[in-house]
């Protein structure tokens, strides 16, 4: 009887062990599904909704944040209207939590977060730094700024926000013919390893031409091109980035996000006002759709993310940003011309970071 009891006990233990393993696997799978390139978190599409007037915004004042570049500091450079600061994003199917900088620091204590991309990544990095700083204004910070790598560390929490500047994600290398955009190479990737969170972005620079494009030729394998259809080139380069993520990222250690395509507002015909640009615009578009529809680059991003093996969460900020023709620096920045590409701080990128926060905790 003793032996039979032992067998029964062992059998019961084995069954319970298998049950617990399956339960844990299910929990792991559930958590992983939150970072799979889809738009929904806990059954809510965070990115389908509308802008509503909210007088509790902005979350910080530009004069009190030491991290804002002059190109984004619209208030400093003479923008007097402030209605563009008084909107919050309201998804159709749920309410999103208000950003809590102190909670963010507690959750990510001792962690390293890196934004990787172009000046729109810089826009978002500075925004998050300001949002956290506003929550703990007396916290000691270490601010390090260089061309390719910058960082803000909240010393008492051991949280570091990095910004790695690489507009194309893939490499520009020097060859005999000049600077070559290599669609198959990511030499900078070693700097991205060891992070607890990565937020990638690219597209803005792919459409630049002439002296502003930063390269003389494009390399695709052994073939060298003087030029290439930019969407095709972007697709090839982003596919190389996707392979890098699949080969180098452990999802149990690093959360990966892709910051969706940030729109421009140079052509008023895109919102049925052909004589307009972002200049002088003071209010968002109403509703939840943009007359011109999604930019073609957004389809490229979706296709690449669907083809990847490792989970990447798409911060699908394109449509909600298209509605914000009022939120650009326009002529209110340190520089010449009209900027309908970047965004004022405080401003729209704060919402991108609020949605990042929601995706992490919901």
Coordinates of C-alpha atoms in Angstrom, one line a residue:
X1 CA 0.0 0.0 0.0
X2 CA 2.9 2.4 0.8
X3 CA 4.4 1.8 -2.6
X4 CA 1.1 2.3 -4.4
X5 CA 0.5 5.5 -2.4
X6 CA 3.9 6.8 -3.4
X7 CA 3.2 6.0 -7.1
X8 CA -0.2 7.9 -6.8
X9 CA 1.5 10.8 -5.1
X10 CA 4.3 11.0 -7.8
X11 CA 1.7 10.7 -10.6
X12 CA -0.3 13.5 -9.0
X13 CA 2.9 15.7 -8.7
X14 CA 3.7 15.0 -12.4
X15 CA 0.3 16.0 -13.5
X16 CA 0.4 19.2 -11.4
X17 CA 3.9 20.0 -12.8
X18 CA 2.7 19.6 -16.4
X19 CA -0.3 21.8 -15.6
X20 CA 1.9 24.5 -14.1
X21 CA 4.3 24.4 -17.0
X22 CA 1.4 24.8 -19.5
X23 CA -0.1 27.6 -17.4
X24 CA 3.2 29.4 -17.3
X25 CA 3.6 28.9 -21.1
X26 CA 0.2 30.3 -21.6
X27 CA 1.0 33.3 -19.5
X28 CA 4.3 33.8 -21.4
X29 CA 2.5 33.5 -24.7
X30 CA -0.2 36.0 -23.5
X31 CA 2.5 38.5 -22.5
X32 CA 4.4 38.0 -25.8
X33 CA 1.3 38.6 -27.8
X34 CA 1.3 42.1 -26.6
X35 CA 4.5 42.7 -28.6
X36 CA 3.7 41.0 -31.9
X37 CA 3.4 43.9 -34.4
X38 CA -0.4 44.2 -34.0
X39 CA -2.2 47.3 -32.8
X40 CA -4.3 45.9 -30.0
X41 CA -3.4 45.8 -26.3
X42 CA -5.9 44.0 -24.0
X43 CA -8.5 44.1 -26.8
X44 CA -8.1 47.8 -27.3
X45 CA -6.8 49.5 -30.5
X46 CA -4.9 52.3 -29.0
X47 CA -4.4 54.0 -32.3
X48 CA -7.9 54.3 -33.6
X49 CA -9.7 57.3 -32.0
X50 CA -9.9 61.1 -32.1
X51 CA -8.4 64.2 -30.5
X52 CA -10.3 65.8 -27.7
X53 CA -9.8 69.1 -25.9
X54 CA -8.1 68.5 -22.6
X55 CA -7.1 71.5 -20.5
X56 CA -5.0 69.3 -18.1
X57 CA -2.3 69.2 -20.8
X58 CA 0.6 69.8 -21.5
X59 CA 2.5 67.5 -19.1
X60 CA 5.4 69.9 -18.8
X61 CA 6.6 73.4 -19.7
X62 CA 9.3 73.8 -22.3
X63 CA 11.1 76.3 -20.1
X64 CA 11.5 73.8 -17.3
X65 CA 12.9 70.9 -19.4
X66 CA 16.7 71.0 -20.0
X67 CA 16.7 68.5 -22.8
X68 CA 14.7 70.2 -25.6
X69 CA 16.6 71.1 -28.8
X70 CA 15.9 74.6 -30.3
X71 CA 14.4 73.0 -33.4
X72 CA 11.5 71.7 -31.3
X73 CA 11.2 74.5 -28.8
X74 CA 8.3 76.4 -30.4
X75 CA 7.4 78.5 -27.4
X76 CA 10.9 79.8 -27.0
X77 CA 11.0 80.9 -30.6
X78 CA 7.8 82.9 -30.6
X79 CA 4.8 80.6 -30.9
X80 CA 2.1 82.5 -28.9
X81 CA -1.0 80.3 -29.5
X82 CA -1.2 77.4 -27.1
X83 CA -4.4 75.6 -28.0
X84 CA -2.3 72.9 -29.8
X85 CA -1.0 72.0 -26.4
X86 CA -4.5 71.3 -25.0
X87 CA -5.5 68.1 -26.7
X88 CA -5.3 64.5 -25.6
X89 CA -5.8 61.3 -27.6
X90 CA -8.9 59.3 -27.0
X91 CA -9.1 55.8 -28.4
X92 CA -12.6 54.6 -29.5
X93 CA -12.6 51.4 -27.5
X94 CA -10.9 52.2 -24.2
X95 CA -9.3 54.9 -22.0
X96 CA -5.6 55.0 -21.8
X97 CA -3.7 55.7 -18.5
X98 CA -2.3 59.1 -18.0
X99 CA 1.5 59.1 -18.2
X100 CA 3.1 58.7 -14.7
X101 CA 6.8 59.4 -14.8
X102 CA 7.5 58.2 -11.3
X103 CA 5.7 54.9 -12.0
X104 CA 7.7 54.6 -15.3
X105 CA 11.0 55.0 -13.3
X106 CA 9.9 52.4 -10.7
X107 CA 9.0 49.9 -13.4
X108 CA 12.2 50.4 -15.3
X109 CA 14.6 50.9 -12.4
X110 CA 18.1 49.8 -13.4
X111 CA 17.1 49.4 -17.0
X112 CA 18.5 50.8 -20.3
X113 CA 16.1 52.1 -23.0
X114 CA 17.4 53.2 -26.4
X115 CA 15.8 55.1 -29.3
X116 CA 17.4 54.2 -32.6
X117 CA 16.7 56.2 -35.7
X118 CA 16.5 59.8 -37.1
X119 CA 15.4 63.2 -35.9
X120 CA 11.9 61.9 -35.3
X121 CA 13.4 59.5 -32.8
X122 CA 15.2 62.4 -31.3
X123 CA 11.9 64.2 -31.0
X124 CA 10.4 61.2 -29.1
X125 CA 13.5 60.7 -26.9
X126 CA 13.5 64.3 -25.8
X127 CA 9.8 64.2 -25.2
X128 CA 10.1 61.1 -22.9
X129 CA 13.1 62.7 -21.1
X130 CA 11.0 65.8 -20.4
X131 CA 7.9 63.9 -19.3
X132 CA 9.9 61.9 -16.8
X133 CA 11.8 64.9 -15.6
X134 CA 8.5 66.8 -14.9
X135 CA 7.4 64.0 -12.6
X136 CA 10.7 64.1 -10.6
X137 CA 12.1 67.6 -11.1
X138 CA 14.5 67.4 -8.2
X139 CA 16.0 64.1 -9.3
X140 CA 19.7 64.2 -10.2
X141 CA 20.3 63.6 -13.9
X142 CA 23.3 63.1 -16.1
X143 CA 22.9 64.5 -19.6
X144 CA 25.4 63.4 -22.3
X145 CA 25.1 64.7 -25.9
X146 CA 27.0 63.7 -29.0
X147 CA 26.2 63.4 -32.7
X148 CA 25.7 59.7 -32.8
X149 CA 24.9 58.7 -29.2
X150 CA 23.3 60.8 -26.5
X151 CA 21.8 59.8 -23.1
X152 CA 19.8 61.0 -20.1
X153 CA 20.3 59.1 -16.9
X154 CA 18.0 59.5 -13.9
X155 CA 20.8 58.7 -11.4
X156 CA 18.7 57.8 -8.4
X157 CA 16.8 55.2 -10.4
X158 CA 19.5 53.8 -12.6
X159 CA 17.3 54.4 -15.7
X160 CA 19.1 55.6 -18.8
X161 CA 17.4 56.8 -22.0
X162 CA 19.7 56.6 -25.0
X163 CA 19.4 58.1 -28.4
X164 CA 21.4 56.4 -31.2
X165 CA 21.3 58.5 -34.4
X166 CA 21.3 56.4 -37.5
X167 CA 18.7 57.7 -40.0
X168 CA 18.6 54.7 -42.3
X169 CA 19.2 51.9 -39.7
X170 CA 21.4 50.3 -42.3
X171 CA 25.0 51.5 -42.9
X172 CA 26.5 54.3 -44.9
X173 CA 30.1 53.3 -45.8
X174 CA 32.9 54.9 -47.6
X175 CA 34.0 53.3 -50.8
X176 CA 36.1 54.4 -53.8
X177 CA 33.0 55.9 -55.5
X178 CA 32.0 57.9 -52.4
X179 CA 29.5 57.4 -49.6
X180 CA 27.5 54.3 -50.2
X181 CA 24.2 53.4 -48.6
X182 CA 24.5 49.6 -48.0
X183 CA 21.1 48.0 -47.9
X184 CA 22.4 44.7 -46.6
X185 CA 24.7 45.9 -43.7
X186 CA 24.1 46.9 -40.1
X187 CA 27.5 47.5 -38.6
X188 CA 26.2 49.8 -35.8
X189 CA 24.1 47.0 -34.3
X190 CA 26.6 46.1 -31.6
X191 CA 25.7 49.4 -29.9
X192 CA 22.0 48.3 -29.7
X193 CA 22.7 45.1 -27.9
X194 CA 22.2 44.7 -24.1
X195 CA 19.3 47.1 -24.0
X196 CA 16.1 46.4 -22.0
X197 CA 13.9 48.3 -24.5
X198 CA 14.6 49.4 -28.1
X199 CA 12.4 51.8 -30.0
X200 CA 13.4 51.9 -33.7
X201 CA 12.4 54.4 -36.4
X202 CA 13.3 55.1 -40.0
X203 CA 11.8 56.7 -43.2
X204 CA 12.2 60.4 -43.0
X205 CA 15.7 60.4 -44.6
X206 CA 14.9 57.9 -47.3
X207 CA 13.0 60.5 -49.4
X208 CA 15.8 63.1 -49.2
X209 CA 17.5 63.9 -52.5
X210 CA 20.6 65.9 -53.6
X211 CA 23.0 67.1 -51.0
X212 CA 20.7 66.3 -48.1
X213 CA 20.4 62.6 -48.9
X214 CA 23.8 61.8 -47.2
X215 CA 25.0 59.2 -49.8
X216 CA 26.3 59.0 -53.4
X217 CA 25.4 55.4 -54.3
X218 CA 23.2 52.6 -53.1
X219 CA 24.6 49.1 -52.7
X220 CA 22.3 46.0 -52.9
X221 CA 24.5 42.9 -52.6
X222 CA 27.2 43.2 -55.3
X223 CA 25.2 45.7 -57.4
X224 CA 25.9 49.4 -57.1
X225 CA 23.2 52.0 -58.1
X226 CA 23.3 55.7 -58.5
X227 CA 19.7 55.8 -57.4
X228 CA 16.7 53.5 -56.7
X229 CA 13.0 53.8 -56.1
X230 CA 13.0 55.0 -52.5
X231 CA 10.2 52.7 -51.3
X232 CA 12.0 49.8 -52.8
X233 CA 15.2 50.8 -51.1
X234 CA 13.4 51.4 -47.8
X235 CA 11.9 47.9 -48.0
X236 CA 15.2 46.3 -48.6
X237 CA 16.9 48.2 -45.8
X238 CA 14.1 47.5 -43.3
X239 CA 14.2 43.8 -44.2
X240 CA 17.9 43.8 -43.3
X241 CA 16.9 45.5 -40.0
X242 CA 14.3 42.8 -39.4
X243 CA 16.9 40.1 -39.9
X244 CA 19.1 41.8 -37.4
X245 CA 16.4 41.8 -34.8
X246 CA 15.6 38.1 -35.5
X247 CA 19.2 37.1 -35.1
X248 CA 20.2 39.3 -32.2
X249 CA 17.3 40.0 -29.9
X250 CA 16.1 37.7 -27.0
X251 CA 12.5 38.8 -26.4
X252 CA 12.6 37.5 -22.8
X253 CA 15.3 40.2 -22.2
X254 CA 14.5 43.0 -24.6
X255 CA 11.2 44.6 -25.7
X256 CA 11.3 45.9 -29.2
X257 CA 9.0 48.7 -30.6
X258 CA 8.9 50.3 -34.0
X259 CA 7.9 53.9 -34.1
X260 CA 5.4 54.2 -37.0
X261 CA 5.8 56.5 -39.9
X262 CA 5.6 60.2 -38.8
X263 CA 3.8 62.3 -41.4
X264 CA 4.6 65.7 -42.9
X265 CA 2.1 68.5 -43.6
X266 CA 3.7 70.5 -46.5
X267 CA 0.9 69.7 -49.0
X268 CA -2.5 71.0 -47.9
X269 CA -4.2 69.0 -50.6
X270 CA -3.6 66.0 -48.4
X271 CA -6.4 67.3 -46.1
X272 CA -8.5 69.0 -48.8
X273 CA -7.0 72.5 -48.3
X274 CA -4.6 72.7 -51.3
X275 CA -3.4 76.3 -50.6
X276 CA -2.3 75.4 -47.0
X277 CA 0.7 73.9 -45.3
X278 CA 1.3 73.5 -41.6
X279 CA 2.1 77.2 -41.3
X280 CA -0.6 79.0 -39.3
X281 CA -2.5 75.9 -38.5
X282 CA -3.9 76.1 -34.9
X283 CA -6.3 73.1 -34.5
X284 CA -6.3 69.4 -35.5
X285 CA -8.4 67.8 -38.1
X286 CA -11.7 66.5 -36.6
X287 CA -12.7 62.9 -36.9
X288 CA -10.5 59.8 -37.0
X289 CA -9.5 59.5 -40.7
X290 CA -7.1 61.4 -42.9
X291 CA -8.3 62.4 -46.4
X292 CA -5.0 61.3 -48.1
X293 CA -4.9 57.9 -46.4
X294 CA -1.9 56.2 -45.1
X295 CA 1.5 56.9 -46.7
X296 CA 3.0 54.0 -48.7
X297 CA 5.9 53.6 -46.3
X298 CA 3.4 52.5 -43.6
X299 CA 2.5 49.4 -45.7
X300 CA 6.3 48.6 -46.0
X301 CA 6.6 48.7 -42.3
X302 CA 3.6 46.4 -41.8
X303 CA 4.9 43.9 -44.3
X304 CA 8.3 43.7 -42.8
X305 CA 7.0 43.3 -39.3
X306 CA 4.6 40.5 -40.3
X307 CA 7.6 38.6 -41.9
X308 CA 9.7 38.7 -38.7
X309 CA 10.1 35.8 -36.3
X310 CA 10.7 37.9 -33.2
X311 CA 7.9 40.0 -31.7
X312 CA 8.0 43.7 -32.4
X313 CA 5.2 46.1 -31.3
X314 CA 4.2 48.7 -33.8
X315 CA 3.5 52.1 -32.3
X316 CA 1.1 52.9 -35.1
X317 CA 1.2 56.7 -34.7
X318 CA 0.7 57.6 -38.3
X319 CA -3.0 58.4 -38.5
X320 CA -3.3 60.2 -35.2
X321 CA -0.3 62.3 -36.2
X322 CA -1.7 63.0 -39.6
X323 CA -4.6 64.7 -37.9
X324 CA -2.2 67.1 -36.1
X325 CA -1.4 69.6 -38.9
X326 CA -1.3 72.2 -36.1
X327 CA 1.5 70.6 -34.1
X328 CA 4.7 71.3 -36.2
X329 CA 7.3 73.9 -35.4
X330 CA 6.5 75.7 -38.7
X331 CA 8.5 78.9 -38.5
X332 CA 8.9 78.8 -34.7
X333 CA 12.2 77.1 -34.3
X334 CA 15.9 77.8 -34.5
X335 CA 16.5 77.5 -38.3
X336 CA 15.4 78.9 -41.6
X337 CA 12.3 77.9 -43.6
X338 CA 9.1 76.2 -42.5
X339 CA 9.4 72.9 -40.7
X340 CA 6.3 70.7 -41.3
X341 CA 8.2 67.5 -40.5
X342 CA 9.2 67.6 -36.9
X343 CA 7.0 68.4 -33.9
X344 CA 6.9 71.1 -31.1
X345 CA 7.8 70.1 -27.6
X346 CA 5.7 69.9 -25.5
X347 CA 3.4 68.5 -28.1
X348 CA 2.5 65.5 -30.2
X349 CA 5.5 63.2 -29.3
X350 CA 4.2 63.3 -25.7
X351 CA 1.2 61.4 -26.9
X352 CA 3.5 58.8 -28.7
X353 CA 5.2 58.3 -25.4
X354 CA 1.9 58.0 -23.5
X355 CA 0.9 55.3 -25.9
X356 CA 4.2 53.6 -25.4
X357 CA 3.5 53.7 -21.7
X358 CA 0.0 52.3 -22.2
X359 CA 1.4 49.5 -24.4
X360 CA 3.8 48.5 -21.6
X361 CA 1.3 48.5 -18.7
X362 CA -2.1 47.6 -20.1

